[in-house]
């Protein structure tokens, strides 16, 4: 079973995404913000990180930049899952090193199609 | 008939509370009429057991025209077999399921194998995206060209057609909801080729100018699409009876594709046992059909 890390400060959002990822055969770990995510990632292996942008302590884009600086995480697939909807913000996240960007609200189909783009689809 | 002149299949005001009488069943005889009506106008087959789908799709048409039941609608269709109402019914019953980069391996094959080869042979590229629905397929093709073969620009003709005039208008406008652009479209391409406009995203003019959109019924005797190097007709044949599939495939091969030209079908579709004049090519998970030289 593949494994995902969900990074979002909203417990309700994490629960929704976790349920959807479960349907896509992903086991999920959770973190409330970027710093907590780094801690999880240093202790556990995951196939993909789903990262919110606006969070306390360490936001999502800062987390992505930190990950890309570490060799171990340089190639970890990262999907931003954010309420941000401007092209400029999206471009900023991609430039920071995110591989994909999903605008909230998230649907099962959206997640499935984006995971397929990252080579983590059902048939991968 | 419940009002309206012959020219007047124009909507009459909705009856107050009409939506509280949303039909939940359809008489077998009514479904049979609808089935033959839709088949005659679009060659699409409504399967048994899909009655609920028919009702779901017809409810908005009933509401727009202030009709209280499917039977009332059918009464009108018997009188006016052509016109706006007939078009709306056929459009409502046809499937518009699509997404950007649907079946990504097909677009990988187009980028790596099919498009470069077709280009090499002629130095131009004439593409027809048939039954393009709301336009995700032709725009995906346009993005492939813009991203990977920018030097081809100006020598690529991309024709997008659909049975539904509403879908043709949507394709021409190039406006997609957040949900639609979230699905299947890589974020870097969204940023590069779309502009957020209110809650939607609109394709940039440069990409839009690459596509010619028009309404086309695959049952029409003349298509007027000229000769094409590449035809995409995906997930359309599945709704058609075998004899219609065979006739369509033959027409595409003999009237539209140039020798060496390529037809791409949906993942569950084939020319096998329908038109054996095609050469089947398989690379990885992608399959396409070539008109022999």
Coordinates of C-alpha atoms in Angstrom, one line a residue:
Chain A
X1 CA 0.0 0.0 0.0
X2 CA 1.3 3.5 -0.9
X3 CA 1.6 6.1 1.8
X4 CA 0.8 9.8 1.9
X5 CA 1.5 12.6 4.3
X6 CA -1.3 15.1 4.7
X7 CA -0.2 18.5 6.0
X8 CA -3.0 20.8 6.9
X9 CA -3.9 22.8 10.0
X10 CA -7.6 21.9 9.7
X11 CA -8.4 18.6 11.2
X12 CA -11.7 18.4 9.2
X13 CA -9.8 18.9 5.9
X14 CA -7.2 16.3 6.9
X15 CA -10.1 13.9 7.6
X16 CA -11.8 14.5 4.3
X17 CA -8.5 14.1 2.3
X18 CA -7.6 11.1 4.4
X19 CA -10.9 9.4 3.5
X20 CA -10.5 10.1 -0.2
X21 CA -6.9 8.9 -0.2
X22 CA -8.1 5.8 1.6
X23 CA -10.4 5.1 -1.3
X24 CA -7.4 5.5 -3.6
X25 CA -5.5 2.9 -1.6
X26 CA -3.2 5.2 0.3
X27 CA -2.4 4.8 3.9
X28 CA -2.1 8.3 5.5
X29 CA 0.0 10.1 8.0
X30 CA -0.9 13.6 9.2
X31 CA 0.8 16.8 10.3
X32 CA -0.7 20.1 11.4
X33 CA 2.0 22.4 9.9
X34 CA 5.2 22.4 8.0
X35 CA 7.5 21.9 11.0
X36 CA 5.5 18.9 12.2
X37 CA 5.6 17.5 8.6
X38 CA 9.4 17.7 8.6
X39 CA 9.5 15.7 11.8
X40 CA 7.2 13.0 10.4
X41 CA 9.2 12.8 7.2
X42 CA 12.4 12.3 9.0
X43 CA 10.9 9.3 10.8
X44 CA 8.7 7.8 8.1
X45 CA 8.9 7.1 4.4
X46 CA 6.0 8.4 2.3
X47 CA 5.3 8.3 -1.5
X48 CA 3.7 11.7 -1.7
X49 CA 3.0 14.8 0.5
X50 CA -0.2 16.7 0.2
X51 CA 0.5 20.2 1.5
X52 CA -1.8 23.1 2.4
X53 CA -0.4 26.6 1.9
X54 CA -1.6 28.7 4.8
X55 CA -0.7 27.1 8.1
X56 CA 0.7 28.4 11.4
X57 CA 4.3 27.8 12.5
X58 CA 5.5 26.9 9.0
X59 CA 3.5 27.4 5.8
X60 CA 3.3 25.0 2.9
X61 CA 5.6 26.8 0.5
X62 CA 8.3 27.2 3.1
X63 CA 8.0 23.5 3.8
X64 CA 8.4 22.7 0.1
X65 CA 11.5 24.9 -0.1
X66 CA 13.0 23.2 2.9
X67 CA 12.3 19.8 1.4
X68 CA 13.9 20.6 -1.9
X69 CA 17.1 21.7 0.0
X70 CA 17.5 18.2 1.5
X71 CA 18.8 15.6 -0.9
X72 CA 16.6 12.9 0.8
X73 CA 13.5 14.8 -0.1
X74 CA 14.6 16.5 -3.4
X75 CA 12.5 14.1 -5.5
X76 CA 9.6 13.5 -3.0
X77 CA 6.4 14.2 -5.0
X78 CA 4.6 17.2 -3.4
X79 CA 1.1 18.3 -4.2
X80 CA -0.1 21.6 -2.8
X81 CA -3.7 21.5 -1.8
X82 CA -4.7 25.0 -1.2
X83 CA -7.5 27.5 -1.1
X84 CA -5.2 29.9 -3.1
X85 CA -6.6 30.3 -6.6
X86 CA -4.5 32.9 -8.3
X87 CA -2.2 32.0 -11.1
X88 CA 0.6 34.0 -9.5
X89 CA 0.4 32.1 -6.3
X90 CA 0.2 28.8 -8.1
X91 CA 3.3 29.7 -10.1
X92 CA 5.0 30.7 -6.9
X93 CA 4.3 27.2 -5.4
X94 CA 5.6 25.5 -8.5
X95 CA 8.7 27.6 -8.6
X96 CA 9.3 26.7 -4.9
X97 CA 9.4 23.1 -5.9
X98 CA 5.8 21.7 -5.7
X99 CA 5.1 19.2 -8.4
X100 CA 1.3 19.7 -8.5
X101 CA -1.3 22.1 -7.3
X102 CA -4.9 21.4 -6.4
X103 CA -7.4 24.2 -5.7
X104 CA -9.8 23.4 -2.8
X105 CA -12.4 22.1 -2.7
X106 CA -10.8 18.7 -3.3
X107 CA -12.7 15.9 -5.0
X108 CA -11.8 12.2 -5.3
X109 CA -11.5 12.6 -9.1
X110 CA -9.2 15.5 -8.7
X111 CA -6.9 13.7 -6.4
X112 CA -6.9 10.6 -8.5
X113 CA -6.1 12.5 -11.7
X114 CA -3.3 14.5 -10.0
X115 CA -1.8 11.4 -8.5
X116 CA -1.8 9.8 -11.9
X117 CA 0.1 12.8 -13.2
X118 CA 2.7 12.2 -10.5
X119 CA 3.0 8.6 -11.5
X120 CA 1.1 7.4 -8.4
X121 CA -2.1 6.4 -10.1
X122 CA -4.0 3.2 -9.7
X123 CA -2.2 1.7 -12.7
X124 CA 1.2 2.8 -11.6
Chain B
X1 CA -49.1 20.2 -27.6
X2 CA -49.3 22.6 -24.8
X3 CA -48.8 25.9 -26.4
X4 CA -46.2 27.5 -28.7
X5 CA -46.4 28.1 -32.4
X6 CA -44.6 26.0 -35.0
X7 CA -41.7 28.4 -34.9
X8 CA -42.3 28.5 -31.2
X9 CA -40.6 25.7 -29.6
X10 CA -39.3 28.7 -27.7
X11 CA -39.6 28.0 -24.0
X12 CA -42.8 29.0 -22.3
X13 CA -42.6 30.3 -18.8
X14 CA -42.0 27.5 -16.3
X15 CA -45.1 26.6 -14.3
X16 CA -44.8 27.6 -10.7
X17 CA -44.0 24.6 -8.6
X18 CA -43.3 22.5 -11.7
X19 CA -40.0 21.3 -10.2
X20 CA -42.0 19.7 -7.4
X21 CA -43.4 17.4 -10.0
X22 CA -40.1 16.0 -11.1
X23 CA -40.8 12.8 -12.9
X24 CA -39.2 9.7 -11.4
X25 CA -40.3 7.1 -13.8
X26 CA -40.7 6.7 -17.5
X27 CA -43.2 4.5 -19.3
X28 CA -41.5 1.8 -21.4
X29 CA -43.2 3.1 -24.5
X30 CA -41.9 6.6 -23.9
X31 CA -38.4 5.3 -23.3
X32 CA -38.6 3.3 -26.6
X33 CA -39.7 6.5 -28.4
X34 CA -36.8 8.4 -26.9
X35 CA -34.4 5.7 -27.8
X36 CA -35.4 5.7 -31.4
X37 CA -35.5 9.5 -31.5
X38 CA -32.0 9.9 -30.2
X39 CA -30.7 7.1 -32.4
X40 CA -32.2 8.7 -35.4
X41 CA -30.7 12.1 -34.6
X42 CA -27.3 11.1 -33.2
X43 CA -26.7 7.3 -33.7
X44 CA -26.3 7.0 -30.0
X45 CA -27.9 4.0 -28.4
X46 CA -29.7 4.4 -25.0
X47 CA -29.3 1.1 -23.2
X48 CA -32.0 -0.7 -21.3
X49 CA -31.7 0.0 -17.6
X50 CA -30.5 3.5 -18.2
X51 CA -34.0 5.0 -17.8
X52 CA -33.0 6.8 -14.7
X53 CA -30.2 8.5 -16.6
X54 CA -32.7 9.6 -19.2
X55 CA -35.0 11.1 -16.6
X56 CA -32.1 12.9 -14.9
X57 CA -30.9 14.4 -18.1
X58 CA -34.4 15.4 -19.3
X59 CA -35.5 17.2 -16.2
X60 CA -33.6 20.4 -17.0
X61 CA -35.1 20.3 -20.5
X62 CA -38.6 19.9 -19.1
X63 CA -38.1 22.7 -16.7
X64 CA -36.7 25.0 -19.4
X65 CA -39.7 24.4 -21.5
X66 CA -42.3 24.4 -18.7
X67 CA -43.3 20.8 -19.4
X68 CA -44.7 18.7 -16.6
X69 CA -43.7 15.2 -17.7
X70 CA -41.6 13.2 -20.1
X71 CA -44.8 12.1 -21.9
X72 CA -45.6 15.8 -22.6
X73 CA -42.2 16.3 -24.0
X74 CA -42.6 13.3 -26.2
X75 CA -45.9 14.6 -27.5
X76 CA -44.1 17.7 -28.6
X77 CA -41.2 15.7 -30.2
X78 CA -43.7 13.7 -32.2
X79 CA -45.0 16.9 -33.7
X80 CA -41.7 18.7 -34.1
X81 CA -39.1 16.2 -34.9
X82 CA -36.6 18.9 -35.7
X83 CA -35.9 22.3 -34.1
X84 CA -34.5 23.6 -30.9
X85 CA -36.4 21.3 -28.6
X86 CA -35.3 18.2 -30.5
X87 CA -31.7 19.4 -30.5
X88 CA -31.9 20.0 -26.7
X89 CA -33.2 16.6 -26.1
X90 CA -30.5 14.9 -28.2
X91 CA -27.8 17.1 -26.5
X92 CA -29.1 16.3 -23.1
X93 CA -29.0 12.6 -23.8
X94 CA -25.5 12.5 -25.2
X95 CA -22.6 12.0 -22.8
X96 CA -20.2 14.8 -22.1
X97 CA -17.8 13.1 -19.9
X98 CA -14.3 14.4 -20.5
X99 CA -11.2 15.8 -18.9
X100 CA -7.8 17.3 -19.8
X101 CA -5.2 14.6 -20.7
X102 CA -7.9 11.9 -20.4
X103 CA -5.9 8.6 -20.6
X104 CA -2.5 10.3 -20.3
X105 CA -0.7 7.5 -22.1
X106 CA -2.5 8.5 -25.3
X107 CA -1.1 12.0 -25.1
X108 CA 2.4 10.6 -24.3
X109 CA 2.2 8.5 -27.5
X110 CA 0.9 11.6 -29.4
X111 CA 3.9 13.6 -28.1
X112 CA 6.6 11.0 -28.6
X113 CA 5.4 9.0 -31.6
X114 CA 2.4 10.0 -33.5
X115 CA 2.7 13.8 -33.9
X116 CA 6.5 13.9 -34.7
X117 CA 6.0 11.1 -37.3
X118 CA 3.0 12.7 -39.0
X119 CA 4.8 16.1 -39.0
X120 CA 7.9 14.6 -40.5
X121 CA 5.9 13.1 -43.4
X122 CA 4.2 16.3 -44.5
X123 CA 5.6 19.3 -42.6
X124 CA 2.0 20.3 -41.7
X125 CA -0.5 18.9 -39.3
X126 CA -4.2 18.8 -39.8
X127 CA -6.1 17.4 -36.8
X128 CA -9.8 16.7 -36.2
X129 CA -11.0 16.2 -32.7
X130 CA -14.5 14.8 -33.2
X131 CA -17.1 14.7 -30.5
X132 CA -14.9 17.1 -28.5
X133 CA -17.5 17.8 -25.8
X134 CA -16.5 20.9 -23.8
X135 CA -13.1 21.1 -25.5
X136 CA -10.7 19.5 -23.1
X137 CA -9.3 17.2 -25.8
X138 CA -8.6 19.9 -28.5
X139 CA -7.1 22.2 -25.9
X140 CA -4.9 19.4 -24.6
X141 CA -3.7 18.9 -28.1
X142 CA -3.1 22.6 -28.6
X143 CA -1.1 22.6 -25.3
X144 CA 1.0 19.7 -26.5
X145 CA 1.9 21.6 -29.7
X146 CA 2.5 24.8 -27.9
X147 CA 4.7 23.2 -25.2
X148 CA 6.7 20.6 -27.2
X149 CA 6.6 21.8 -30.8
X150 CA 6.3 25.6 -30.7
X151 CA 8.0 25.9 -34.1
X152 CA 5.1 24.1 -35.7
X153 CA 2.8 27.0 -34.9
X154 CA 1.0 28.4 -37.9
X155 CA 1.2 25.1 -39.7
X156 CA -1.2 23.2 -37.4
X157 CA -4.9 23.1 -38.1
X158 CA -7.0 21.9 -35.2
X159 CA -10.7 21.4 -35.9
X160 CA -12.9 20.6 -32.9
X161 CA -16.5 19.5 -33.5
X162 CA -19.4 18.2 -31.5
X163 CA -23.0 17.3 -32.0
X164 CA -24.1 19.8 -29.3
X165 CA -24.1 23.4 -30.2
X166 CA -23.9 24.2 -26.5
X167 CA -20.7 22.2 -26.3
X168 CA -19.3 23.9 -29.4
X169 CA -19.9 27.3 -27.9
X170 CA -18.2 26.2 -24.7
X171 CA -15.2 25.0 -26.6
X172 CA -15.0 28.2 -28.5
X173 CA -15.1 30.2 -25.3
X174 CA -12.5 28.0 -23.6
X175 CA -13.9 28.6 -20.2
X176 CA -13.6 25.9 -17.6
X177 CA -14.6 25.6 -13.9
X178 CA -12.1 25.2 -11.1
X179 CA -13.2 21.6 -10.9
X180 CA -12.5 21.0 -14.6
X181 CA -9.1 22.5 -14.5
X182 CA -8.2 20.7 -11.3
X183 CA -8.9 17.4 -13.1
X184 CA -6.1 16.0 -15.2
X185 CA -4.5 19.3 -16.1
X186 CA -0.9 19.7 -14.8
X187 CA -0.7 22.9 -12.7
X188 CA 2.3 24.2 -14.8
X189 CA 0.1 24.1 -17.9
X190 CA -2.8 25.7 -16.1
X191 CA -0.6 28.6 -15.1
X192 CA 1.0 28.9 -18.5
X193 CA -2.1 28.8 -20.7
X194 CA -5.1 29.9 -18.6
X195 CA -6.3 33.1 -16.8
X196 CA -8.5 33.0 -13.8
X197 CA -11.7 34.8 -14.5
X198 CA -14.2 35.0 -11.7
X199 CA -14.6 31.4 -10.4
X200 CA -13.5 30.0 -13.8
X201 CA -10.4 29.7 -15.8
X202 CA -10.3 30.9 -19.4
X203 CA -7.9 29.6 -22.1
X204 CA -5.5 32.3 -23.2
X205 CA -6.1 33.8 -26.7
X206 CA -3.0 32.3 -28.2
X207 CA -4.1 28.8 -27.5
X208 CA -7.7 29.5 -28.4
X209 CA -6.7 30.9 -31.8
X210 CA -5.2 27.5 -32.7
X211 CA -8.7 25.9 -32.6
X212 CA -11.6 26.1 -35.1
X213 CA -14.8 25.0 -33.5
X214 CA -18.0 24.0 -35.2
X215 CA -21.1 21.8 -34.8
X216 CA -21.0 18.5 -36.7
X217 CA -23.3 15.5 -36.6
X218 CA -21.4 12.3 -37.4
X219 CA -24.5 11.1 -39.1
X220 CA -24.5 14.0 -41.6
X221 CA -23.9 12.9 -45.2
X222 CA -21.2 15.5 -45.7
X223 CA -18.7 16.4 -43.0
X224 CA -16.7 19.0 -44.8
X225 CA -13.6 18.5 -42.7
X226 CA -11.2 18.0 -45.6
X227 CA -8.3 15.6 -45.4
X228 CA -6.7 15.1 -42.1
X229 CA -3.4 13.6 -40.8
X230 CA -4.9 12.8 -37.4
X231 CA -8.4 12.1 -36.2
X232 CA -9.4 11.7 -32.6
X233 CA -12.7 10.1 -32.0
X234 CA -12.6 8.8 -28.5
X235 CA -15.4 7.3 -26.5
X236 CA -18.1 7.9 -29.1
X237 CA -18.3 4.5 -30.9
X238 CA -19.1 2.8 -27.6
X239 CA -22.6 4.4 -27.8
X240 CA -23.3 3.3 -31.3
X241 CA -24.6 0.1 -32.9
X242 CA -22.1 -2.1 -34.8
X243 CA -23.3 -1.2 -38.3
X244 CA -23.0 2.6 -37.5
X245 CA -19.5 2.1 -36.0
X246 CA -18.4 0.2 -39.1
X247 CA -19.8 2.8 -41.5
X248 CA -18.2 5.7 -39.5
X249 CA -14.8 4.0 -39.4
X250 CA -14.9 3.3 -43.1
X251 CA -15.8 6.9 -43.9
X252 CA -13.0 8.2 -41.7
X253 CA -10.5 5.9 -43.3
X254 CA -11.5 6.6 -46.9
X255 CA -12.9 10.1 -46.9
X256 CA -10.9 11.9 -44.1
X257 CA -7.5 10.3 -43.4
X258 CA -4.7 10.7 -45.8
X259 CA -2.7 7.6 -46.5
X260 CA -0.5 7.1 -43.5
X261 CA -2.9 9.1 -41.4
X262 CA -3.8 8.1 -37.8
X263 CA -7.1 7.5 -36.0
X264 CA -7.1 7.5 -32.2
X265 CA -10.1 5.8 -30.5
X266 CA -11.1 5.5 -26.8
X267 CA -9.4 2.9 -24.6
X268 CA -12.3 0.5 -24.9
X269 CA -12.8 1.0 -28.6
X270 CA -11.4 -0.8 -31.6
X271 CA -11.7 -1.1 -35.4
X272 CA -11.4 -4.9 -35.1
X273 CA -14.2 -6.8 -36.9
X274 CA -15.7 -3.4 -37.9
X275 CA -13.2 -2.1 -40.5
X276 CA -10.2 -4.2 -41.3
X277 CA -8.7 -1.6 -43.6
X278 CA -6.8 -0.1 -40.6
X279 CA -3.4 -1.1 -39.4
X280 CA -3.3 -1.4 -35.6
X281 CA -0.2 0.1 -33.9
X282 CA 0.6 -0.6 -30.3
X283 CA 3.3 1.1 -28.3
X284 CA 3.3 0.6 -24.5
X285 CA -0.2 1.1 -23.3
X286 CA -1.3 3.2 -26.3
X287 CA -3.0 1.9 -29.4
X288 CA -3.8 3.7 -32.6
X289 CA -5.0 2.9 -36.1
X290 CA -3.2 3.9 -39.2
X291 CA -4.5 4.1 -42.7
X292 CA -2.0 2.2 -44.8
X293 CA -0.1 4.1 -47.5

